Structure formats: C-alpha cells, structure tokens
PDB file of C-alpha atoms and ligand atoms in Angstrom:
ATOM      1  CA  MET A   1     117.617 151.687 108.569  1.00 36.00           C
ATOM      2  CA  THR A   2     116.042 152.511 104.774  1.00 38.00           C
ATOM      3  CA  LEU A   3     118.735 151.815 102.105  1.00 37.00           C
ATOM      4  CA  PRO A   4     118.701 153.862  99.097  1.00 37.00           C
ATOM      5  CA  SER A   5     116.697 152.622  96.399  1.00 43.00           C
ATOM      6  CA  ALA A   6     118.926 151.946  93.199  1.00 43.00           C
ATOM      7  CA  ASP A   7     117.088 154.181  91.548  1.00 48.00           C
ATOM      8  CA  SER A   8     117.015 157.064  94.679  1.00 53.00           C
ATOM      9  CA  ALA A   9     119.704 158.526  91.945  1.00 72.00           C
ATOM     10  CA  ASP A  10     116.959 159.013  89.436  1.00 91.00           C
ATOM     11  CA  ALA A  11     115.596 162.716  89.225  1.00 92.00           C
ATOM     12  CA  LEU A  12     112.720 163.524  87.847  1.00 91.00           C
ATOM     13  CA  TRP A  13     112.779 167.448  88.926  1.00 90.00           C
ATOM     14  CA  PRO A  14     114.506 169.676  88.527  1.00 89.00           C
ATOM     15  CA  SER A  15     116.634 168.850  85.028  1.00 89.00           C
ATOM     16  CA  PRO A  16     117.964 170.785  82.987  1.00 90.00           C
ATOM     17  CA  LEU A  17     116.787 168.269  80.259  1.00 90.00           C
ATOM     18  CA  LEU A  18     113.624 169.598  81.254  1.00 89.00           C
ATOM     19  CA  GLU A  19     113.741 173.262  81.088  1.00 88.00           C
ATOM     20  CA  GLN A  20     115.144 172.946  77.584  1.00 90.00           C
ATOM     21  CA  ALA A  21     111.901 170.418  76.418  1.00 90.00           C
ATOM     22  CA  SER A  22     109.989 173.344  77.397  1.00 87.00           C
ATOM     23  CA  ALA A  23     112.040 176.754  75.820  1.00 88.00           C
ATOM     24  CA  ARG A  24     111.986 174.373  73.038  1.00 90.00           C
ATOM     25  CA  SER A  25     107.555 173.671  73.507  1.00 91.00           C
ATOM     26  CA  ARG A  26     105.127 175.912  71.503  1.00 89.00           C
ATOM     27  CA  ILE A  27     102.986 176.319  74.749  1.00 89.00           C
ATOM     28  CA  GLY A  28     106.417 176.563  77.790  1.00 88.00           C
ATOM     29  CA  TYR A  29     106.075 174.389  79.181  1.00 93.00           C
ATOM     30  CA  ARG A  30     105.235 175.732  83.667  1.00 94.00           C
ATOM     31  CA  VAL A  31     106.432 173.039  85.936  1.00 95.00           C
ATOM     32  CA  ARG A  32     104.674 171.929  89.084  1.00 97.00           C
ATOM     33  CA  TYR A  33     106.516 169.223  90.852  1.00 97.00           C
ATOM     34  CA  TYR A  34     105.499 167.213  93.585  1.00 98.00           C
ATOM     35  CA  PRO A  35     107.570 165.037  95.713  1.00 97.00           C
ATOM     36  CA  SER A  36     104.094 163.426  96.848  1.00 98.00           C
ATOM     37  CA  ILE A  37     100.554 164.604  95.741  1.00 98.00           C
ATOM     38  CA  GLY A  38      96.852 162.579  95.578  1.00 98.00           C
ATOM     39  CA  SER A  39      96.088 162.931  92.062  1.00 98.00           C
ATOM     40  CA  THR A  40      97.970 165.488  89.350  1.00 98.00           C
ATOM     41  CA  ASN A  41      94.998 164.912  87.282  1.00 98.00           C
ATOM     42  CA  ASP A  42      93.172 166.085  90.163  1.00 98.00           C
ATOM     43  CA  GLU A  43      95.799 169.119  90.968  1.00 98.00           C
ATOM     44  CA  ALA A  44      95.729 170.070  87.340  1.00 98.00           C
ATOM     45  CA  LYS A  45      91.751 170.316  86.854  1.00 98.00           C
ATOM     46  CA  ARG A  46      91.524 172.485  90.501  1.00 98.00           C
ATOM     47  CA  LEU A  47      94.868 174.231  89.045  1.00 98.00           C
ATOM     48  CA  ALA A  48      92.710 174.965  85.535  1.00 97.00           C
ATOM     49  CA  GLU A  49      89.944 175.873  87.266  1.00 96.00           C
ATOM     50  CA  GLY A  50      91.143 178.951  88.678  1.00 97.00           C
ATOM     51  CA  GLY A  51      92.747 179.674  85.652  1.00 97.00           C
ATOM     52  CA  ALA A  52      95.900 178.251  84.836  1.00 97.00           C
ATOM     53  CA  PRO A  53      97.130 178.477  81.255  1.00 97.00           C
ATOM     54  CA  GLU A  54      97.865 176.041  79.175  1.00 97.00           C
ATOM     55  CA  GLY A  55     100.806 174.680  79.501  1.00 97.00           C
ATOM     56  CA  THR A  56     101.032 174.176  82.793  1.00 97.00           C
ATOM     57  CA  LEU A  57     102.797 171.078  83.665  1.00 97.00           C
ATOM     58  CA  LEU A  58     102.322 168.864  87.004  1.00 98.00           C
ATOM     59  CA  LEU A  59     104.843 166.317  87.990  1.00 98.00           C
ATOM     60  CA  ALA A  60     104.343 163.887  90.739  1.00 98.00           C
ATOM     61  CA  ASP A  61     107.381 161.633  92.334  1.00 97.00           C
ATOM     62  CA  GLU A  62     104.391 159.136  94.032  1.00 98.00           C
ATOM     63  CA  GLN A  63     100.944 159.339  93.494  1.00 98.00           C
ATOM     64  CA  THR A  64      99.154 158.220  96.858  1.00 98.00           C
ATOM     65  CA  ALA A  65      95.951 158.851  94.816  1.00 98.00           C
ATOM     66  CA  GLY A  66      96.541 158.103  91.403  1.00 98.00           C
ATOM     67  CA  ARG A  67      92.723 157.340  88.699  1.00 97.00           C
ATOM     68  CA  GLY A  68      92.858 155.789  86.082  1.00 95.00           C
ATOM     69  CA  ARG A  69      89.135 155.767  83.949  1.00 91.00           C
ATOM     70  CA  LEU A  70      86.380 155.379  85.550  1.00 85.00           C
ATOM     71  CA  ASP A  71      88.038 156.071  89.222  1.00 82.00           C
ATOM     72  CA  ARG A  72      90.125 152.864  88.881  1.00 91.00           C
ATOM     73  CA  LYS A  73      93.492 152.623  90.869  1.00 94.00           C
ATOM     74  CA  TRP A  74      96.678 153.921  89.062  1.00 96.00           C
ATOM     75  CA  SER A  75      99.659 152.747  91.005  1.00 96.00           C
ATOM     76  CA  THR A  76     102.796 155.330  90.844  1.00 97.00           C
ATOM     77  CA  PRO A  77     105.048 154.204  93.910  1.00 97.00           C
ATOM     78  CA  ALA A  78     108.034 156.606  94.722  1.00 97.00           C
ATOM     79  CA  GLY A  79     110.790 157.544  92.561  1.00 96.00           C
ATOM     80  CA  GLN A  80     109.603 154.633  90.484  1.00 97.00           C
ATOM     81  CA  ALA A  81     107.733 156.260  86.723  1.00 98.00           C
ATOM     82  CA  VAL A  82     106.524 159.368  85.353  1.00 98.00           C
ATOM     83  CA  ALA A  83     103.086 160.481  86.414  1.00 98.00           C
ATOM     84  CA  MET A  84     102.717 164.158  84.752  1.00 98.00           C
ATOM     85  CA  SER A  85      98.957 165.945  83.750  1.00 98.00           C
ATOM     86  CA  LEU A  86      99.334 168.956  81.543  1.00 98.00           C
ATOM     87  CA  VAL A  87      96.361 171.217  81.284  1.00 98.00           C
ATOM     88  CA  LEU A  88      95.689 172.562  77.695  1.00 97.00           C
ATOM     89  CA  ARG A  89      92.908 174.639  76.398  1.00 96.00           C
ATOM     90  CA  PRO A  90      92.644 173.814  72.862  1.00 95.00           C
ATOM     91  CA  ALA A  91      89.192 174.462  70.628  1.00 92.00           C
ATOM     92  CA  LEU A  92      88.029 171.625  70.563  1.00 90.00           C
ATOM     93  CA  THR A  93      83.835 170.698  70.783  1.00 88.00           C
ATOM     94  CA  VAL A  94      82.834 168.018  73.011  1.00 81.00           C
ATOM     95  CA  SER A  95      83.466 164.838  70.377  1.00 81.00           C
ATOM     96  CA  ARG A  96      86.478 165.848  69.809  1.00 86.00           C
ATOM     97  CA  LEU A  97      88.191 165.583  73.331  1.00 87.00           C
ATOM     98  CA  GLY A  98      89.294 161.557  72.275  1.00 89.00           C
ATOM     99  CA  ALA A  99      91.710 163.477  69.986  1.00 92.00           C
ATOM    100  CA  LEU A 100      93.826 163.783  72.962  1.00 94.00           C
ATOM    101  CA  THR A 101      93.247 160.961  74.642  1.00 94.00           C
ATOM    102  CA  LEU A 102      95.375 159.357  70.712  1.00 95.00           C
ATOM    103  CA  LEU A 103      97.672 162.494  70.546  1.00 96.00           C
ATOM    104  CA  GLY A 104      98.691 161.577  74.363  1.00 98.00           C
ATOM    105  CA  GLY A 105      99.121 157.245  73.788  1.00 98.00           C
ATOM    106  CA  LEU A 106     100.773 158.424  70.046  1.00 98.00           C
ATOM    107  CA  ALA A 107     103.697 160.809  71.893  1.00 98.00           C
ATOM    108  CA  VAL A 108     104.512 158.242  74.560  1.00 98.00           C
ATOM    109  CA  ALA A 109     104.167 155.937  71.521  1.00 98.00           C
ATOM    110  CA  ARG A 110     107.470 157.945  69.604  1.00 98.00           C
ATOM    111  CA  ALA A 111     108.847 158.470  71.909  1.00 98.00           C
ATOM    112  CA  LEU A 112     110.240 154.930  72.989  1.00 98.00           C
ATOM    113  CA  GLU A 113     110.747 154.901  69.287  1.00 98.00           C
ATOM    114  CA  VAL A 114     113.007 157.532  68.760  1.00 97.00           C
ATOM    115  CA  ASP A 115     114.653 157.940  71.991  1.00 95.00           C
ATOM    116  CA  PHE A 116     114.556 153.951  73.328  1.00 96.00           C
ATOM    117  CA  ASP A 117     114.461 152.024  70.826  1.00 96.00           C
ATOM    118  CA  LEU A 118     111.871 150.380  71.336  1.00 97.00           C
ATOM    119  CA  ALA A 119     108.525 148.966  69.650  1.00 98.00           C
ATOM    120  CA  PRO A 120     105.565 149.550  71.056  1.00 98.00           C
ATOM    121  CA  GLU A 121     101.684 148.885  70.354  1.00 98.00           C
ATOM    122  CA  LEU A 122      98.636 151.331  70.858  1.00 97.00           C
ATOM    123  CA  LYS A 123      95.976 150.151  72.515  1.00 96.00           C
ATOM    124  CA  TRP A 124      92.478 151.833  71.971  1.00 95.00           C
ATOM    125  CA  PRO A 125      91.455 153.878  72.885  1.00 94.00           C
ATOM    126  CA  ASN A 126      94.239 154.173  76.020  1.00 95.00           C
ATOM    127  CA  ASP A 127      96.782 152.018  77.019  1.00 97.00           C
ATOM    128  CA  VAL A 128     100.791 152.074  75.450  1.00 98.00           C
ATOM    129  CA  LEU A 129     101.799 148.479  75.286  1.00 98.00           C
ATOM    130  CA  LEU A 130     105.176 146.924  75.045  1.00 98.00           C
ATOM    131  CA  SER A 131     105.297 142.767  74.721  1.00 98.00           C
ATOM    132  CA  GLY A 132     101.845 142.846  75.153  1.00 96.00           C
ATOM    133  CA  LYS A 133     101.148 144.917  78.699  1.00 96.00           C
ATOM    134  CA  LYS A 134     100.340 147.844  79.488  1.00 97.00           C
ATOM    135  CA  VAL A 135     103.231 150.322  80.110  1.00 98.00           C
ATOM    136  CA  ALA A 136     101.510 153.400  80.154  1.00 98.00           C
ATOM    137  CA  GLY A 137      97.979 154.900  80.480  1.00 98.00           C
ATOM    138  CA  VAL A 138      96.046 158.516  79.396  1.00 97.00           C
ATOM    139  CA  LEU A 139      93.127 159.931  81.752  1.00 97.00           C
ATOM    140  CA  VAL A 140      92.000 163.569  79.784  1.00 95.00           C
ATOM    141  CA  GLU A 141      89.685 165.174  81.342  1.00 94.00           C
ATOM    142  CA  GLY A 142      87.648 167.938  80.609  1.00 93.00           C
ATOM    143  CA  ALA A 143      85.327 170.497  81.492  1.00 94.00           C
ATOM    144  CA  TRP A 144      83.147 172.355  79.361  1.00 90.00           C
ATOM    145  CA  SER A 145      81.615 175.894  78.478  1.00 86.00           C
ATOM    146  CA  GLU A 146      78.915 175.134  76.288  1.00 85.00           C
ATOM    147  CA  ASP A 147      79.826 172.777  73.685  1.00 83.00           C
ATOM    148  CA  ARG A 148      83.486 174.052  73.718  1.00 88.00           C
ATOM    149  CA  LEU A 149      86.194 173.342  74.938  1.00 91.00           C
ATOM    150  CA  ALA A 150      87.087 175.312  78.652  1.00 94.00           C
ATOM    151  CA  PHE A 151      89.976 173.760  79.788  1.00 96.00           C
ATOM    152  CA  ALA A 152      91.231 169.707  79.219  1.00 96.00           C
ATOM    153  CA  VAL A 153      93.566 167.921  81.637  1.00 97.00           C
ATOM    154  CA  LEU A 154      95.951 165.133  79.387  1.00 98.00           C
ATOM    155  CA  GLY A 155      97.686 162.871  81.945  1.00 98.00           C
ATOM    156  CA  ILE A 156      99.282 159.869  81.700  1.00 98.00           C
ATOM    157  CA  GLY A 157     101.694 157.509  83.797  1.00 98.00           C
ATOM    158  CA  ILE A 158     104.295 155.555  82.229  1.00 98.00           C
ATOM    159  CA  ASN A 159     106.047 152.431  84.704  1.00 98.00           C
ATOM    160  CA  VAL A 160     110.187 153.040  84.393  1.00 98.00           C
ATOM    161  CA  HIS A 161     111.151 150.904  87.057  1.00 96.00           C
ATOM    162  CA  GLU A 162     110.191 147.641  88.310  1.00 95.00           C
ATOM    163  CA  ARG A 163     108.886 148.678  91.546  1.00 95.00           C
ATOM    164  CA  SER A 164     106.129 150.726  89.576  1.00 96.00           C
ATOM    165  CA  ILE A 165     103.922 147.985  88.750  1.00 94.00           C
ATOM    166  CA  PRO A 166     100.886 147.156  90.894  1.00 90.00           C
ATOM    167  CA  ARG A 167     101.147 144.376  93.104  1.00 81.00           C
ATOM    168  CA  GLU A 168      98.075 143.522  93.630  1.00 71.00           C
ATOM    169  CA  SER A 169      96.976 140.092  91.258  1.00 57.00           C
ATOM    170  CA  GLY A 170      94.215 140.550  88.812  1.00 58.00           C
ATOM    171  CA  ALA A 171      94.865 143.568  87.665  1.00 59.00           C
ATOM    172  CA  PHE A 172      92.867 144.060  84.873  1.00 71.00           C
ATOM    173  CA  PHE A 173      94.881 143.633  82.185  1.00 88.00           C
ATOM    174  CA  PRO A 174      99.622 142.706  82.040  1.00 94.00           C
ATOM    175  CA  ALA A 175     101.358 145.474  83.580  1.00 96.00           C
ATOM    176  CA  THR A 176     105.388 146.112  82.433  1.00 97.00           C
ATOM    177  CA  PHE A 177     107.427 148.358  83.256  1.00 97.00           C
ATOM    178  CA  LEU A 178     110.119 150.661  81.067  1.00 97.00           C
ATOM    179  CA  ASP A 179     113.633 148.981  82.544  1.00 97.00           C
ATOM    180  CA  ALA A 180     112.478 145.393  81.432  1.00 97.00           C
ATOM    181  CA  HIS A 181     112.454 146.272  77.677  1.00 97.00           C
ATOM    182  CA  ALA A 182     115.892 148.893  77.309  1.00 92.00           C
ATOM    183  CA  THR A 183     119.385 148.296  76.987  1.00 87.00           C
ATOM    184  CA  ALA A 184     120.410 150.674  79.043  1.00 85.00           C
ATOM    185  CA  PRO A 185     119.264 152.467  82.607  1.00 82.00           C
ATOM    186  CA  LEU A 186     116.717 154.706  82.140  1.00 90.00           C
ATOM    187  CA  SER A 187     116.335 157.990  83.072  1.00 94.00           C
ATOM    188  CA  ARG A 188     112.686 159.041  84.183  1.00 97.00           C
ATOM    189  CA  ALA A 189     113.944 162.790  83.399  1.00 96.00           C
ATOM    190  CA  ARG A 190     115.235 162.263  79.512  1.00 95.00           C
ATOM    191  CA  LEU A 191     111.775 160.361  79.167  1.00 97.00           C
ATOM    192  CA  LEU A 192     110.047 162.855  80.153  1.00 96.00           C
ATOM    193  CA  ALA A 193     111.951 164.880  78.549  1.00 96.00           C
ATOM    194  CA  ALA A 194     111.266 162.831  75.291  1.00 96.00           C
ATOM    195  CA  VAL A 195     107.180 162.746  75.748  1.00 97.00           C
ATOM    196  CA  LEU A 196     106.831 166.801  76.019  1.00 97.00           C
ATOM    197  CA  GLY A 197     108.787 166.555  72.756  1.00 96.00           C
ATOM    198  CA  GLN A 198     106.799 164.872  71.471  1.00 97.00           C
ATOM    199  CA  ILE A 199     103.409 165.708  72.779  1.00 97.00           C
ATOM    200  CA  ASP A 200     104.013 169.460  70.884  1.00 96.00           C
ATOM    201  CA  GLU A 201     105.095 168.051  68.249  1.00 95.00           C
ATOM    202  CA  CYS A 202     101.345 165.956  67.915  1.00 96.00           C
ATOM    203  CA  TYR A 203      99.869 168.976  69.624  1.00 96.00           C
ATOM    204  CA  ARG A 204     100.689 171.655  66.691  1.00 93.00           C
ATOM    205  CA  ARG A 205      98.941 169.393  64.567  1.00 92.00           C
ATOM    206  CA  LEU A 206      95.921 167.985  66.792  1.00 91.00           C
ATOM    207  CA  LEU A 207      93.145 167.195  64.065  1.00 87.00           C
ATOM    208  CA  ASP A 208      94.897 165.999  61.313  1.00 91.00           C
ATOM    209  CA  PRO A 209      94.296 163.200  59.771  1.00 91.00           C
ATOM    210  CA  GLU A 210      98.221 162.203  59.951  1.00 93.00           C
ATOM    211  CA  LEU A 211      97.660 161.344  63.993  1.00 93.00           C
ATOM    212  CA  THR A 212      94.863 158.661  63.318  1.00 93.00           C
ATOM    213  CA  ALA A 213      96.931 157.180  60.353  1.00 94.00           C
ATOM    214  CA  ALA A 214      99.723 156.928  62.703  1.00 96.00           C
ATOM    215  CA  TRP A 215      97.902 155.409  65.358  1.00 95.00           C
ATOM    216  CA  SER A 216      96.489 153.394  63.297  1.00 95.00           C
ATOM    217  CA  ALA A 217      99.931 152.092  62.356  1.00 96.00           C
ATOM    218  CA  ARG A 218     100.833 150.802  65.712  1.00 98.00           C
ATOM    219  CA  LEU A 219      96.942 149.520  66.567  1.00 96.00           C
ATOM    220  CA  ALA A 220      97.447 146.645  69.012  1.00 96.00           C
ATOM    221  CA  TYR A 221      95.658 143.711  67.334  1.00 95.00           C
ATOM    222  CA  LYS A 222      94.804 145.330  63.802  1.00 96.00           C
ATOM    223  CA  GLY A 223      93.917 142.442  62.581  1.00 95.00           C
ATOM    224  CA  ARG A 224      92.073 139.970  64.757  1.00 95.00           C
ATOM    225  CA  ARG A 225      89.553 139.493  66.322  1.00 94.00           C
ATOM    226  CA  VAL A 226      88.406 141.385  69.513  1.00 94.00           C
ATOM    227  CA  SER A 227      85.725 142.477  72.193  1.00 92.00           C
ATOM    228  CA  VAL A 228      84.700 145.677  73.501  1.00 92.00           C
ATOM    229  CA  THR A 229      82.500 146.664  76.032  1.00 89.00           C
ATOM    230  CA  THR A 230      80.216 149.904  75.868  1.00 86.00           C
ATOM    231  CA  PRO A 231      77.671 150.841  78.444  1.00 84.00           C
ATOM    232  CA  SER A 232      75.296 149.750  75.647  1.00 85.00           C
ATOM    233  CA  GLY A 233      76.793 146.291  75.399  1.00 87.00           C
ATOM    234  CA  MET A 234      79.357 144.098  73.290  1.00 89.00           C
ATOM    235  CA  VAL A 235      80.853 144.868  69.488  1.00 90.00           C
ATOM    236  CA  SER A 236      82.600 142.558  68.595  1.00 91.00           C
ATOM    237  CA  GLY A 237      85.204 142.332  64.900  1.00 94.00           C
ATOM    238  CA  VAL A 238      87.743 142.450  63.270  1.00 96.00           C
ATOM    239  CA  GLU A 239      89.821 145.532  63.864  1.00 95.00           C
ATOM    240  CA  VAL A 240      90.331 147.452  61.157  1.00 95.00           C
ATOM    241  CA  GLY A 241      91.431 150.447  62.544  1.00 93.00           C
ATOM    242  CA  VAL A 242      91.283 154.189  64.104  1.00 93.00           C
ATOM    243  CA  ASP A 243      88.778 156.433  62.161  1.00 90.00           C
ATOM    244  CA  GLU A 244      89.878 159.901  61.878  1.00 81.00           C
ATOM    245  CA  SER A 245      87.654 161.520  64.826  1.00 80.00           C
ATOM    246  CA  GLY A 246      89.220 158.883  67.082  1.00 84.00           C
ATOM    247  CA  ALA A 247      86.245 156.215  67.443  1.00 91.00           C
ATOM    248  CA  LEU A 248      87.622 152.008  66.660  1.00 94.00           C
ATOM    249  CA  VAL A 249      86.245 151.032  63.652  1.00 95.00           C
ATOM    250  CA  LEU A 250      85.437 147.079  63.862  1.00 95.00           C
ATOM    251  CA  GLN A 251      84.632 144.804  61.164  1.00 97.00           C
ATOM    252  CA  PRO A 252      82.043 142.341  62.367  1.00 95.00           C
ATOM    253  CA  ASP A 253      81.278 139.101  60.238  1.00 92.00           C
ATOM    254  CA  ALA A 254      78.499 140.586  59.061  1.00 94.00           C
ATOM    255  CA  GLY A 255      76.959 143.658  57.821  1.00 95.00           C
ATOM    256  CA  GLU A 256      78.766 147.286  57.837  1.00 97.00           C
ATOM    257  CA  PRO A 257      81.515 148.244  59.505  1.00 96.00           C
ATOM    258  CA  VAL A 258      81.025 149.206  63.408  1.00 94.00           C
ATOM    259  CA  ARG A 259      82.826 152.653  64.917  1.00 93.00           C
ATOM    260  CA  VAL A 260      83.350 152.421  68.616  1.00 92.00           C
ATOM    261  CA  ILE A 261      83.319 155.428  70.027  1.00 87.00           C
ATOM    262  CA  ALA A 262      85.709 155.485  73.701  1.00 73.00           C
ATOM    263  CA  GLY A 263      84.362 156.126  76.348  1.00 66.00           C
ATOM    264  CA  ASP A 264      83.408 153.526  79.495  1.00 65.00           C
ATOM    265  CA  VAL A 265      84.915 150.781  77.173  1.00 69.00           C
ATOM    266  CA  ARG A 266      87.224 147.628  78.143  1.00 81.00           C
ATOM    267  CA  LEU A 267      89.020 145.843  74.903  1.00 86.00           C
ATOM    268  CA  ARG A 268      89.900 142.498  74.529  1.00 85.00           C
ATOM    269  CA  PRO A 269      91.673 140.393  72.375  1.00 84.00           C
ATOM    270  CA  MET A 270      89.152 137.235  71.776  1.00 80.00           C
ATOM    271  CA  GLY A 271      90.996 133.861  72.488  1.00 70.00           C
ATOM    272  CA  GLU A 272      92.865 135.061  75.129  1.00 63.00           C
TER     273      GLU A 272
HETATM  274  C1  BT5 B 301      94.620 154.085  82.849  1.00 69.61           C
HETATM  275  O1  BT5 B 301      93.225 153.655  82.892  1.00 69.61           O
HETATM  276  O2  BT5 B 301      95.171 153.415  81.849  1.00 69.61           O
HETATM  277  C2  BT5 B 301      94.481 156.067  82.405  1.00 69.61           C
HETATM  278  C3  BT5 B 301      96.029 156.286  84.048  1.00 69.61           C
HETATM  279  C4  BT5 B 301      96.459 157.423  84.234  1.00 69.61           C
HETATM  280  C5  BT5 B 301      97.374 157.442  85.637  1.00 69.61           C
HETATM  281  C6  BT5 B 301      98.080 158.870  85.247  1.00 69.61           C
HETATM  282  S1  BT5 B 301      99.413 159.407  86.292  1.00 69.61           S
HETATM  283  C7  BT5 B 301      98.674 160.711  86.375  1.00 69.61           C
HETATM  284  C8  BT5 B 301      97.626 161.158  86.299  1.00 69.61           C
HETATM  285  N1  BT5 B 301      97.084 161.390  87.601  1.00 69.61           N
HETATM  286  C9  BT5 B 301      96.352 160.436  87.943  1.00 69.61           C
HETATM  287  O3  BT5 B 301      95.823 160.258  88.655  1.00 69.61           O
HETATM  288  N2  BT5 B 301      96.489 159.782  86.649  1.00 69.61           N
HETATM  289  C10 BT5 B 301      96.910 160.215  85.529  1.00 69.61           C
HETATM  290  P1  BT5 B 301      92.766 152.474  83.098  1.00 69.61           P
HETATM  291  O4  BT5 B 301      92.879 152.198  81.306  1.00 69.61           O
HETATM  292  O5  BT5 B 301      91.324 153.128  83.102  1.00 69.61           O
HETATM  293  O6  BT5 B 301      93.185 151.442  83.378  1.00 69.61           O
HETATM  294  C11 BT5 B 301      93.416 151.505  84.803  1.00 69.61           C
HETATM  295  C12 BT5 B 301      93.943 149.744  84.947  1.00 69.61           C
HETATM  296  O7  BT5 B 301      95.059 149.949  85.211  1.00 69.61           O
HETATM  297  C13 BT5 B 301      93.475 149.219  86.519  1.00 69.61           C
HETATM  298  O8  BT5 B 301      92.286 149.056  87.168  1.00 69.61           O
HETATM  299  C14 BT5 B 301      94.752 148.804  87.331  1.00 69.61           C
HETATM  300  O9  BT5 B 301      94.259 147.122  86.745  1.00 69.61           O
HETATM  301  C15 BT5 B 301      95.677 148.394  86.206  1.00 69.61           C
HETATM  302  N3  BT5 B 301      96.759 149.147  86.835  1.00 69.61           N
HETATM  303  C16 BT5 B 301      97.119 149.847  87.869  1.00 69.61           C
HETATM  304  N4  BT5 B 301      98.080 150.791  87.955  1.00 69.61           N
HETATM  305  C17 BT5 B 301      98.468 150.523  86.625  1.00 69.61           C
HETATM  306  C18 BT5 B 301      99.834 151.311  86.418  1.00 69.61           C
HETATM  307  N5  BT5 B 301     101.251 151.467  87.322  1.00 69.61           N
HETATM  308  N6  BT5 B 301     100.824 149.701  85.742  1.00 69.61           N
HETATM  309  C19 BT5 B 301      99.857 148.963  84.643  1.00 69.61           C
HETATM  310  N7  BT5 B 301      98.675 149.433  85.306  1.00 69.61           N
HETATM  311  C20 BT5 B 301      97.556 149.455  86.321  1.00 69.61           C
END
C-alpha cells in the first residue's frame, strides 16, 4: 500500500488563488493543467505553434522529461515542485530574448521576498539561489519570424518540497528546496500565484532599465571573481553587474570591462 505523502494536500490546481491571480493579470492566464507530462515547455511550444494566445499557462504536477538549457535534465517529481510554462508574444527582436530570462528569475525572486520573506539571489543568467543553492531555474525558448519574435515560452521550475531536488550526486550546481528555508509550510498554489503576480508586473515593464537594475541588485557573486565558459572560450573577471541588454559585465584584471551574452554559458565563482 502506498501511503499518501505529507504533501498530497498541496494541490497545484484547481486553486482559487490562481484564478484570482489570472483575473488580476493584464494577460489573463488560460490555464492548462497536466497531472503528468513530458515537459511543459515542449507542450507550450506545440500549442503556441498552433496559435495559442499570449497568456496560455501550462502547469504540471509532474514532468517526466523536464528540460534545462541545452537539453540538460530538469527533475520534477509528482507533488513536489512548481513547473510552469507561459506562452508570450512580446514585440521583441532576436537580440532581446534574454530579457525574458531575466524577467523570469526576477519574478521568482520578488515573489520569494514579498510573500515569503526570503532573501534570494540571482545567478546569471537563469538561476534563483537561496543560501547559495539553486532553488529555481528558468528556460526561455523562442520562435522567430524574420528578426521578430513570433512567440516565446517562459518556463520556470521551482523546488518546493524536499523530494523535488535531484537525487543523483554530481549535479552541476548544489540544489535546495523552499521548505528548507521557509518558516511555515508552503503551498505551491500560493507560491505560483505570487510568481504570476510578479511576472505580470515585470512584463508590463519589459526592457525598462529598472528591471536590469533590480537584477543587478540581487546578483550573486557581485564584486567577486567568476569564470564563465562560453562557446568561444572562458572569460573571467570580477562581476560588475547586468547591463540594460541583460548581458553580464565582468571586469578582467586588465583592460576594459567585458560583456558576456547569455547563451550556452556556465558561470562559477572562482576559488570554490
Ligand atoms: C535550468 O536549466 O535551470 C532551467 C530549468 C527550467 C525548468 C522548467 S520546469 C517547467 C519548464 N518545462 C521544462 O521542461 N523546463 C522548464 P540549467 O541552468 O541548464 O540547469 C539544469 C541543471 O540543473 C541540470 O543539469 C541539473 O544538474 C540541475 N537540476 C536538475 N533538476 C534540478 C532541480 N529540480 N533543482 C535544481 N537543479 C536541478
């Protein structure tokens, strides 16, 4: 016999809180809930290609093929986490897609600060950290029509309960979950409603310099030496901040500051 887990009462959907968040939002979320799915990003892309409107929101209780960047695995066991993908259709050029990745991380960070009294940091370009460990990740994927964005999918995974974090050792970066940091038991629906509220706020001001300033203010390892592995080699320097295009600005030992564009990058604090 399988005993119900301690988390089984923590339903992601249906939820009056989410319905309220949707009613308040400028986009108006059209929620599709999946008890189990391969990847909400994959399904969101399929729906967007078929014309799904901006605001289509996919939620999953479990993902069996959740993805990180470069097809790395993202683990989402049933009942443990928030896994969501949102179809957006902003008027963005190719070079500004990174703004949506920044938006996702900032929205999660603000929700954790405002609604849960936590102090997250943002690890450039797509991670949310608590006490130096990864609690959430963002995966933005876009489709283009010439140099304009036809649609984007903003995917966010947030570890909530203990069994959300990957079991296998050797994970690229240490992971954590929200219950380990919160003072009271956490409801996934409440967390999701808070994140959606923040996404809505930030999306109204996409490309506003205030958003990148807010990112820089929460930047993990600011003022410390980091190394970033990019497809064209390794760059290292002291982290200065995030500029208005969302690039990470590093000050090398000599010469001018260097801008690193998000993409296939791996960032590490040096000396750890
Ligand atoms: C990310 O990639 O951090 C993006 C994660 C996005 C997940 C969401 S969930 C909803 C939507 N649907 C999807 O299929 N994806 C999105 P990246 O920076 O590449 O980090 C991936 C790495 O994080 C992996 O190689 C693992 O080492 C590690 N990892 C996997 N699962 C994790 C988890 N639950 N918590 C923390 N780290 C994890």
